[in-house]
XYZ file of C-alpha atoms in Angstrom:
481
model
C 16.482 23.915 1.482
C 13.134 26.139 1.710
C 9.607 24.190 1.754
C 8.949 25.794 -1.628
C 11.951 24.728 -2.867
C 11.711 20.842 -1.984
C 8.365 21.252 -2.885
C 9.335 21.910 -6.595
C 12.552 19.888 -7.061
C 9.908 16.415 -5.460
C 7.033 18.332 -8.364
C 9.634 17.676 -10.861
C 11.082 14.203 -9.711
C 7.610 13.046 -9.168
C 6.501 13.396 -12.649
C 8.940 10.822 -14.098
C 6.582 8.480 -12.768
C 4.467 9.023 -15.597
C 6.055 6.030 -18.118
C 5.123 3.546 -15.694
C 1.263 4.680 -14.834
C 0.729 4.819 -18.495
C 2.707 1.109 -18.909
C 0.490 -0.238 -15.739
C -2.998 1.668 -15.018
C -5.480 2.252 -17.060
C -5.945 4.774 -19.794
C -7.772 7.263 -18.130
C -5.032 6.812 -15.529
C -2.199 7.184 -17.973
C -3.873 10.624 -19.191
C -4.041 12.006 -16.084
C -0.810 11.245 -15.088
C 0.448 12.733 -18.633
C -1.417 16.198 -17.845
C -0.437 16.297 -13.855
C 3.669 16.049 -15.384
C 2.768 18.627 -17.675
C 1.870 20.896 -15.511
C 4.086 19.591 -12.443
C 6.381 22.475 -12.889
C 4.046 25.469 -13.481
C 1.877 24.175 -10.672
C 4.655 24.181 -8.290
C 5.961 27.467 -9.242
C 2.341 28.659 -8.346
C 2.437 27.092 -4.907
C 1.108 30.082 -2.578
C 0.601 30.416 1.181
C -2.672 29.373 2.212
C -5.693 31.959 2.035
C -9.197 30.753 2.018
C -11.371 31.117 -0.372
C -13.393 34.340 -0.329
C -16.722 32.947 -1.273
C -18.953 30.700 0.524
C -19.802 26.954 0.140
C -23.305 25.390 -0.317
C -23.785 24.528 3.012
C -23.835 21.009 1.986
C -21.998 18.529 4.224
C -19.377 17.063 2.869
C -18.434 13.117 2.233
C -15.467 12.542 4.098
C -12.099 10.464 3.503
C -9.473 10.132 5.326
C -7.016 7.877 3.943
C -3.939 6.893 6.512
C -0.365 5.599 5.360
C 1.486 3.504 7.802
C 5.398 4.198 9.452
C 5.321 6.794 6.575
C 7.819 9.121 6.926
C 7.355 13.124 6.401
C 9.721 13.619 3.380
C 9.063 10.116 1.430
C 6.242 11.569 -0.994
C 8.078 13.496 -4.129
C 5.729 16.576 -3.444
C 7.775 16.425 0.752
C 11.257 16.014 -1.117
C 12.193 12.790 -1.954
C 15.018 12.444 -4.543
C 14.219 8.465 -5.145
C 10.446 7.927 -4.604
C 7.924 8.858 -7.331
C 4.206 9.491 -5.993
C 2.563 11.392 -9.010
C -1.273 10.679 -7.949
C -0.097 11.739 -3.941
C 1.907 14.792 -5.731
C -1.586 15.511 -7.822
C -3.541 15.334 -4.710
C -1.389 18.243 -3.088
C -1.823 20.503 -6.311
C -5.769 20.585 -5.771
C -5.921 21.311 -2.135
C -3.433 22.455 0.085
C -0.284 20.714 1.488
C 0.388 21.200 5.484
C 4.414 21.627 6.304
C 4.408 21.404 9.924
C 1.420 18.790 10.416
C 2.087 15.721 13.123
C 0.538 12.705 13.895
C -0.917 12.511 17.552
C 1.782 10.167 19.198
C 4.899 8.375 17.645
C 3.546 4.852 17.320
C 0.356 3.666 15.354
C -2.674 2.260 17.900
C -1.743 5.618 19.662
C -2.316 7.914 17.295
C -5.451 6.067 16.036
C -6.670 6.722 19.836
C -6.394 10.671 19.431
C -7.408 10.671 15.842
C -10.185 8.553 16.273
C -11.848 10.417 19.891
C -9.929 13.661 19.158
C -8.278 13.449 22.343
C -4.456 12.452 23.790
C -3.977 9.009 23.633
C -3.405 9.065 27.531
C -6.992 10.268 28.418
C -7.868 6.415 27.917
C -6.417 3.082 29.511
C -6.024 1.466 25.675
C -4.112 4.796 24.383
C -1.330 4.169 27.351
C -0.318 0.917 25.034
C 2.726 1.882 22.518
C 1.425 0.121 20.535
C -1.478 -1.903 21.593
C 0.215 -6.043 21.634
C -2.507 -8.292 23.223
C -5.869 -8.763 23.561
C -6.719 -7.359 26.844
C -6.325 -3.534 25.344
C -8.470 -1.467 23.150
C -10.709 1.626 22.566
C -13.632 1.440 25.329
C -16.723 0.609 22.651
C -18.611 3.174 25.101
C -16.277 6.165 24.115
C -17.321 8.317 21.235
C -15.593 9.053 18.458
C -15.646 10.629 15.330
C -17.539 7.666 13.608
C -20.250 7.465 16.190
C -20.685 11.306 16.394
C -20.858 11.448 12.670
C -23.632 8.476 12.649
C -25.305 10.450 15.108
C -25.374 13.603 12.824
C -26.720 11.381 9.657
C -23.577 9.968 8.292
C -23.035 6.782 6.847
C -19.623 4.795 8.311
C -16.985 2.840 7.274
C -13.416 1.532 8.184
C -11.176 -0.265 5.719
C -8.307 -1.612 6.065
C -6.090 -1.156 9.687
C -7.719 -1.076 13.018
C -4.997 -1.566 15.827
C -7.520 -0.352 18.707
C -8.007 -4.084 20.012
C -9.339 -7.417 19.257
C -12.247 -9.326 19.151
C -14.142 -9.999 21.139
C -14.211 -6.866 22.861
C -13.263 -4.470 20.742
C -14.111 -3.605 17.381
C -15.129 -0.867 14.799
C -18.299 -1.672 14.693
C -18.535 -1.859 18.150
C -17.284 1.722 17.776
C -19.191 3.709 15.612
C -18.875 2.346 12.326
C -21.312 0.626 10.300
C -18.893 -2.069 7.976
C -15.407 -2.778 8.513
C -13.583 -4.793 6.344
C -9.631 -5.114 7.409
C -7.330 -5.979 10.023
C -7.902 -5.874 13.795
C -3.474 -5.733 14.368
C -0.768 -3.679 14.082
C 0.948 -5.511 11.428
C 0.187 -8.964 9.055
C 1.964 -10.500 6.688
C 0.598 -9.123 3.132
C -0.493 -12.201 1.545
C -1.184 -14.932 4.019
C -2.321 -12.337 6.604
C -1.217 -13.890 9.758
C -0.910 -11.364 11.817
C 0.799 -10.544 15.441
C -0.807 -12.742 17.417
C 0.151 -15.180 15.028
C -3.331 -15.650 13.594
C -5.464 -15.148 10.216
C -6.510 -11.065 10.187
C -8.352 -10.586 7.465
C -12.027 -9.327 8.669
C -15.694 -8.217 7.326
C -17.321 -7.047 10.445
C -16.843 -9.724 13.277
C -16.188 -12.936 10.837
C -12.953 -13.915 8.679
C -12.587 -13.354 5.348
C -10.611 -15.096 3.018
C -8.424 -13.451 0.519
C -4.148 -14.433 -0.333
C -3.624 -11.534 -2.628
C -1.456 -8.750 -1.766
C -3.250 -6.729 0.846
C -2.878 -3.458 -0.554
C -4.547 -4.936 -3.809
C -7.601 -5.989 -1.556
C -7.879 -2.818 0.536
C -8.088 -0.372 -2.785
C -11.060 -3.045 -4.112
C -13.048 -2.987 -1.156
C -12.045 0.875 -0.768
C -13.249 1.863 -4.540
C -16.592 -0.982 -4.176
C -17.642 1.271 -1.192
C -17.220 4.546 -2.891
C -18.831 3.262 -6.034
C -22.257 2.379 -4.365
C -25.485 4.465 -4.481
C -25.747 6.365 -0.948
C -28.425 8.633 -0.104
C -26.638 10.138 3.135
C -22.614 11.650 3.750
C -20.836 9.265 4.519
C -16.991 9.122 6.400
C -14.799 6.304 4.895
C -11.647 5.932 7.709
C -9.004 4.174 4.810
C -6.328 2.884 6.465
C -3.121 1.215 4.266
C -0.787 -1.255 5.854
C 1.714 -0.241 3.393
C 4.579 0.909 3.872
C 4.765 -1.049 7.404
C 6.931 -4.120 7.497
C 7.483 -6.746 6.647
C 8.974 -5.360 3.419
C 7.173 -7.044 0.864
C 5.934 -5.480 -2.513
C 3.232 -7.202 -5.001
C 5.509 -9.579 -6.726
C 6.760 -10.830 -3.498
C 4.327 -13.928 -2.933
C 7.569 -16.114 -2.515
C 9.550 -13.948 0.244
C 5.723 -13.440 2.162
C 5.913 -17.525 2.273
C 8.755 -17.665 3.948
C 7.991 -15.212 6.548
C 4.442 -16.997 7.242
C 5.953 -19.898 7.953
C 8.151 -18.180 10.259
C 5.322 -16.850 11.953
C 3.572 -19.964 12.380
C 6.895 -21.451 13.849
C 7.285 -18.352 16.123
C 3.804 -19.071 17.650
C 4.727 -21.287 20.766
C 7.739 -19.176 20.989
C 5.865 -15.658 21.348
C 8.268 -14.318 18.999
C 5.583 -13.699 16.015
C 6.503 -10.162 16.109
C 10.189 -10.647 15.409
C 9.505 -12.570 12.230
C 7.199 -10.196 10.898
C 9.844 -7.483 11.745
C 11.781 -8.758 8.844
C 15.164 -7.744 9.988
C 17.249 -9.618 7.581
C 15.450 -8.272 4.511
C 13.832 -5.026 2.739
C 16.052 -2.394 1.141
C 15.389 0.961 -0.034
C 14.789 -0.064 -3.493
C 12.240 -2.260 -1.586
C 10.960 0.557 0.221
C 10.759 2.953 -2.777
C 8.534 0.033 -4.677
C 6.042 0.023 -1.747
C 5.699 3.507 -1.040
C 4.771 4.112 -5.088
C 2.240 1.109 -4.851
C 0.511 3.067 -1.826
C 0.190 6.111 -3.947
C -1.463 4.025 -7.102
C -3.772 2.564 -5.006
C -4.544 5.781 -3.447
C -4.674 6.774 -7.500
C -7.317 4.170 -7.787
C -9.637 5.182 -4.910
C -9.562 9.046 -6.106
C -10.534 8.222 -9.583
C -13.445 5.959 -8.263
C -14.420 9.231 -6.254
C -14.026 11.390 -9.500
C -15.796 9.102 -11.507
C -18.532 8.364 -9.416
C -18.971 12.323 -9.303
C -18.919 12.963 -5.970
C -15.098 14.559 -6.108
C -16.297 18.153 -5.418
C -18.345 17.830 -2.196
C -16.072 15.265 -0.655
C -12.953 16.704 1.863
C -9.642 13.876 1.561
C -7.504 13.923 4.144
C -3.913 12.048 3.342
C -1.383 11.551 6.350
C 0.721 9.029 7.982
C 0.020 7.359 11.497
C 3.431 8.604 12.720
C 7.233 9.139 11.296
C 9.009 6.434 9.125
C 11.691 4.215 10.319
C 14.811 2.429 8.857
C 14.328 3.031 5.241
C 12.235 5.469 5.308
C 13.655 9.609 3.315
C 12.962 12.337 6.353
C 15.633 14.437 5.389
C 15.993 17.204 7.192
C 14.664 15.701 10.574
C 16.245 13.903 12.814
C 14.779 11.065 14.783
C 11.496 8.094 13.612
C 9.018 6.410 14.590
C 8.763 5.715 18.675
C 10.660 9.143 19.282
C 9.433 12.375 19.558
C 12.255 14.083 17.622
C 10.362 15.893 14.005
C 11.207 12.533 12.395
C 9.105 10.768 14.869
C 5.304 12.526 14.421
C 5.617 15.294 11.727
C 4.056 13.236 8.844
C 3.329 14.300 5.733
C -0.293 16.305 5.199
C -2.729 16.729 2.460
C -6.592 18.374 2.312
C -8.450 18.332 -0.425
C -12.423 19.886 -1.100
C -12.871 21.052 -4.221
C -16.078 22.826 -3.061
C -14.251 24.717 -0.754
C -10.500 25.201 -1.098
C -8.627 26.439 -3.505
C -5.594 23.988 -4.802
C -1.539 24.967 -5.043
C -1.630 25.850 -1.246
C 0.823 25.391 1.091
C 0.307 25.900 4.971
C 2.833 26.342 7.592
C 0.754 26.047 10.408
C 1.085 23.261 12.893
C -1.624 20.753 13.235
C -1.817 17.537 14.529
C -4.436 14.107 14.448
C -7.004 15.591 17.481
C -7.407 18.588 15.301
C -8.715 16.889 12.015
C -11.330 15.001 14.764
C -12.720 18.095 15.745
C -12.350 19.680 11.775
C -14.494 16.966 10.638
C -16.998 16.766 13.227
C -17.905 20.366 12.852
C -17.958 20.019 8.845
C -19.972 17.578 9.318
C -22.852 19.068 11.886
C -21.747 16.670 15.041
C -21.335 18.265 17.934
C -18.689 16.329 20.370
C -19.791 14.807 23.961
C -19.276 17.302 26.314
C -18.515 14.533 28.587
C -15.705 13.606 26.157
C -14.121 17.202 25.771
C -11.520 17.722 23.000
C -8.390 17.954 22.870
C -7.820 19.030 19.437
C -8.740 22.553 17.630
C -11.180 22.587 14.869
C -9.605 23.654 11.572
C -12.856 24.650 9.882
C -13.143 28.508 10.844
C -9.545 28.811 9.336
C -9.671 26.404 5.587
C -13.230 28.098 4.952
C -13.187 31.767 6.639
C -9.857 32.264 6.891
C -9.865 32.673 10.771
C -6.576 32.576 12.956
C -5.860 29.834 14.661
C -5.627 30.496 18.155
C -2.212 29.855 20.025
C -2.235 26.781 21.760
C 0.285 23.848 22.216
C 0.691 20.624 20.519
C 1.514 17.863 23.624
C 3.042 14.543 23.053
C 3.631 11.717 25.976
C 5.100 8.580 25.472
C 7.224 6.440 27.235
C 10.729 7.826 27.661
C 10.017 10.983 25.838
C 7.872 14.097 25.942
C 7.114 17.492 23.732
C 5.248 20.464 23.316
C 5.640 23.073 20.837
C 4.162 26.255 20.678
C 4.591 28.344 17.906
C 7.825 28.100 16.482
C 9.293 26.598 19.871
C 9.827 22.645 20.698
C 10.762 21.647 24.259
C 11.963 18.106 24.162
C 13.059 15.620 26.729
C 15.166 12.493 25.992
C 14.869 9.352 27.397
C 18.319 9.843 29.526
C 15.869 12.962 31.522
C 17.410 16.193 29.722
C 15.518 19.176 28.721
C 15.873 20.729 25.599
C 14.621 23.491 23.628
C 14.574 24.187 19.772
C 13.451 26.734 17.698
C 11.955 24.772 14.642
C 11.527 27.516 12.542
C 15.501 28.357 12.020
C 16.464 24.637 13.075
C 13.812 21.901 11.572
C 16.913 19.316 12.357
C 16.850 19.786 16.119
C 20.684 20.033 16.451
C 20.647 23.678 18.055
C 20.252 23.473 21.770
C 18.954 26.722 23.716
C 17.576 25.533 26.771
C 21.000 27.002 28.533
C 19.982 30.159 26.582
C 16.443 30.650 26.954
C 15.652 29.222 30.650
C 12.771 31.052 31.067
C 11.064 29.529 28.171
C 12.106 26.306 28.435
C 10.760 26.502 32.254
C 7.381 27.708 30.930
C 7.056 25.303 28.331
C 8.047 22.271 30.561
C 5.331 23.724 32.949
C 2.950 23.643 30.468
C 3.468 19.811 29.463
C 3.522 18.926 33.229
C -0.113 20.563 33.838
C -1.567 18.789 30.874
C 0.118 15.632 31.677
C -1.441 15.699 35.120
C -4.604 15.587 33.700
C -3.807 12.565 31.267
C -3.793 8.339 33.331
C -0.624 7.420 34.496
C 1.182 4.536 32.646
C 0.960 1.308 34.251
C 4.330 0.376 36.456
């Protein structure tokens, strides 16, 4: 199936979500979501490569937010695809900027990828990006290394975190610590939604550096604090990282206060045991009903926060980035990748991609090119007027000459390293290596599944490309034996 052709048959299942925004939200909410259906079809039929806009901007310098999704796969928005799961504000968001096709996250796992979005740089070019995840307290982003927050602050911007951290623990290691001025969320990978005991089998639920108490269902309190911050009177840009828990496990929706019990008390069983994790897995429970219900909860809330930014008129002169941390696993739709989360196979770190500036780009786009987390660092510090530490190079290609001048991107390759796999793509080209030690070589453009094999017919290339990984992973730490 083309990527114009998902794109319209997930335009047209998406807007059957509109009976239940109009039965839930509010009714500026339910009109919106009545107009978006109406024109799902038409607007998706309009869908057009991505040119940028001819005329120039302001000059002004943009708010920024960048709202993340969690273990969300590529194909599980209605706009990627998906036959099942209905994300009409997500879909919306997509018709007024322009949706990316071949975007990725920067590694295959979340604290990773949080490393290179959050310095612009491979997650191995520092000793708390070698974790896969991060698990213990002893690992985290160095609060001396800048990042995109403390460059921004630097340049005049006001900065905030919500919601997800995963780049270490107190005491050491924090976001404020790290550039931003207020965080309010959790320091882990993972928490139970209502009780909030997290990994370490603790209460992680944060503003700045002291608890804060608050049983609802996290996604609830994340799109509060997320819409209170956007709603306040600033006299400065300001960058707002948002970053959902949902749809990570457990698998628990907002009318699941009874099932989050049980796993809490699991968890604070599990504690002498060191097996907090494995409750909060939540093997023996979620389906993909359960799934579906969560995914559509992270797109109203993500509903809420953009009509607080509409509302509060700053819509046209802020940029929105949407994307996942990495690929979705076990109920997650990535059809037609193979391979999730942990793997570098498509299904593992293409995630699904959305840019939106009103003041800038033109909606209906679609854009083919491939991107991945390190770029938007370097996008957003140059729309912004930071310059990065030259100590700190990056590793990731600013965007900006191409969404506002139309400029070419210049050919590079995307690198991923994790443990037990490796990639690089350039172009339309993918060499791969399992975890068993084989080479292999697809051309994503005819084979998006990875299922054709030409390393036997193109040695050449795939000698090249493996080349090429092995001289940027010299330059990267080693992994600890």
């Amino acid at each position: 199936m083309s990527e114009i052709s998902r794109r319209t048959f997930g335009g047209l299942v998406g807007g059957g979500a509109v009976g239940a925004v109009a039965a839930t939200g509010t009714a500026a909410e339910a009109a919106e979501a009545s107009e978006a259906a109406r024109n799902a079809q038409a607007a998706d039929a309009a869908e057009r490569p991505f040119a940028a806009r001819s005329s120039a901007g302001s000059g002004r310098r943009p708010n920024i937010l960048f709202i993340l999704g969690d273990d969300l796969g590529w194909a599980d928005l209605s706009s990627y695809g998906a036959p099942h799961i209905k994300t009409p504000h997500l879909d919306r968001l997509a018709r007024q900027g322009v949706r990316f096709t071949h975007a990725y996250s920067g590694s295959a796992t979340c604290s990773p990828t949080r490393f290179s979005l959050y310095t612009g740089r491979y997650p191995g070019r520092t000793a708390g990006g070698l974790a896969e995840p991060i698990g213990n307290r002893t690992q985290g982003l160095d609060p001396n290394h800048p990042t995109l927050a403390s460059l921004l602050k630097k340049a005049g911007y006001d900065t905030a975190l919500i919601g997800k951290w995963h780049c270490g623990w107190l005491p050491d290691h924090s976001p404020t610590k790290s550039g931003w001025d207020e965080f309010f969320g959790n320091f882990g990978g993972v928490l139970e939604y209502f009780s909030k005991l997290g990994q370490l089998g603790e209460y992680d639920l944060y503003e700045g550096d002291a608890e804060y108490k608050d049983l609802r269902y996290y996604t609830e309190v994340v799109t509060e604090r997320a819409v209170d911050y956007i709603r306040r009177e600033h006299d400065r840009p300001w960058l707002l990282n948002l970053n959902f828990t949902t749809p990570h496990w457990p698998w628990l929706a907002e009318g699941d206060a009874e099932t989050g019990a049980e796993i809490a008390e699991k968890v604070r069983s599990a504690r002498n045991a060191g097996q907090v994790v494995a409750a909060l897995l939540h093997n023996d429970g979620g389906s993909v009903e359960k799934y579906t219900e969560m995914v559509q909860s992270l797109d109203a809330a993500v509903g809420e926060v953009l009509t607080a930014l509409r509302r509060s008129g700053q819509e046209d002169d802020t940029i929105v980035v949407f994307a996942s941390d990495n690929g979705g696993e076990r109920w997650s739709y990535q059809w037609p990748l193979s391979g999730e989360k942990a793997s570098l196979l498509e299904g593992g770190i293409r995630v699904p991609t959305i840019v939106r500036w009103p003041a800038r780009l033109d909606g209906r786009q679609v854009s083919d090119e491939p991107v991945f987390s390190p770029d938007w660092t370097a996008t957003l510090l140059e729309l912004g007027g930071a310059r990065p530490d030259p100590a700190h190079p990056l590793d990731g290609t600013s965007l900006a000459g191409y969404l506002l001048r139309g400029e070419r991107l210049p050919e590079r390759d995307l690198f991923w390293r994790v443990r037990g796999n490796r990639a690089l793509r350039r172009g339309g080209w993918k060499y791969y290596q399992d975890a068993e030690g084989t080479d292999h070589l697809f051309r994503l453009t005819a084979d998006q599944r990875e299922q054709a094999d030409l390393a036997a017919d193109e040695p050449e290339l795939l000698a090249e490309l493996k080349a090429s990984w092995e001289r940027i992973d010299d330059t990267l730490l080693p992994y600890p034996g």
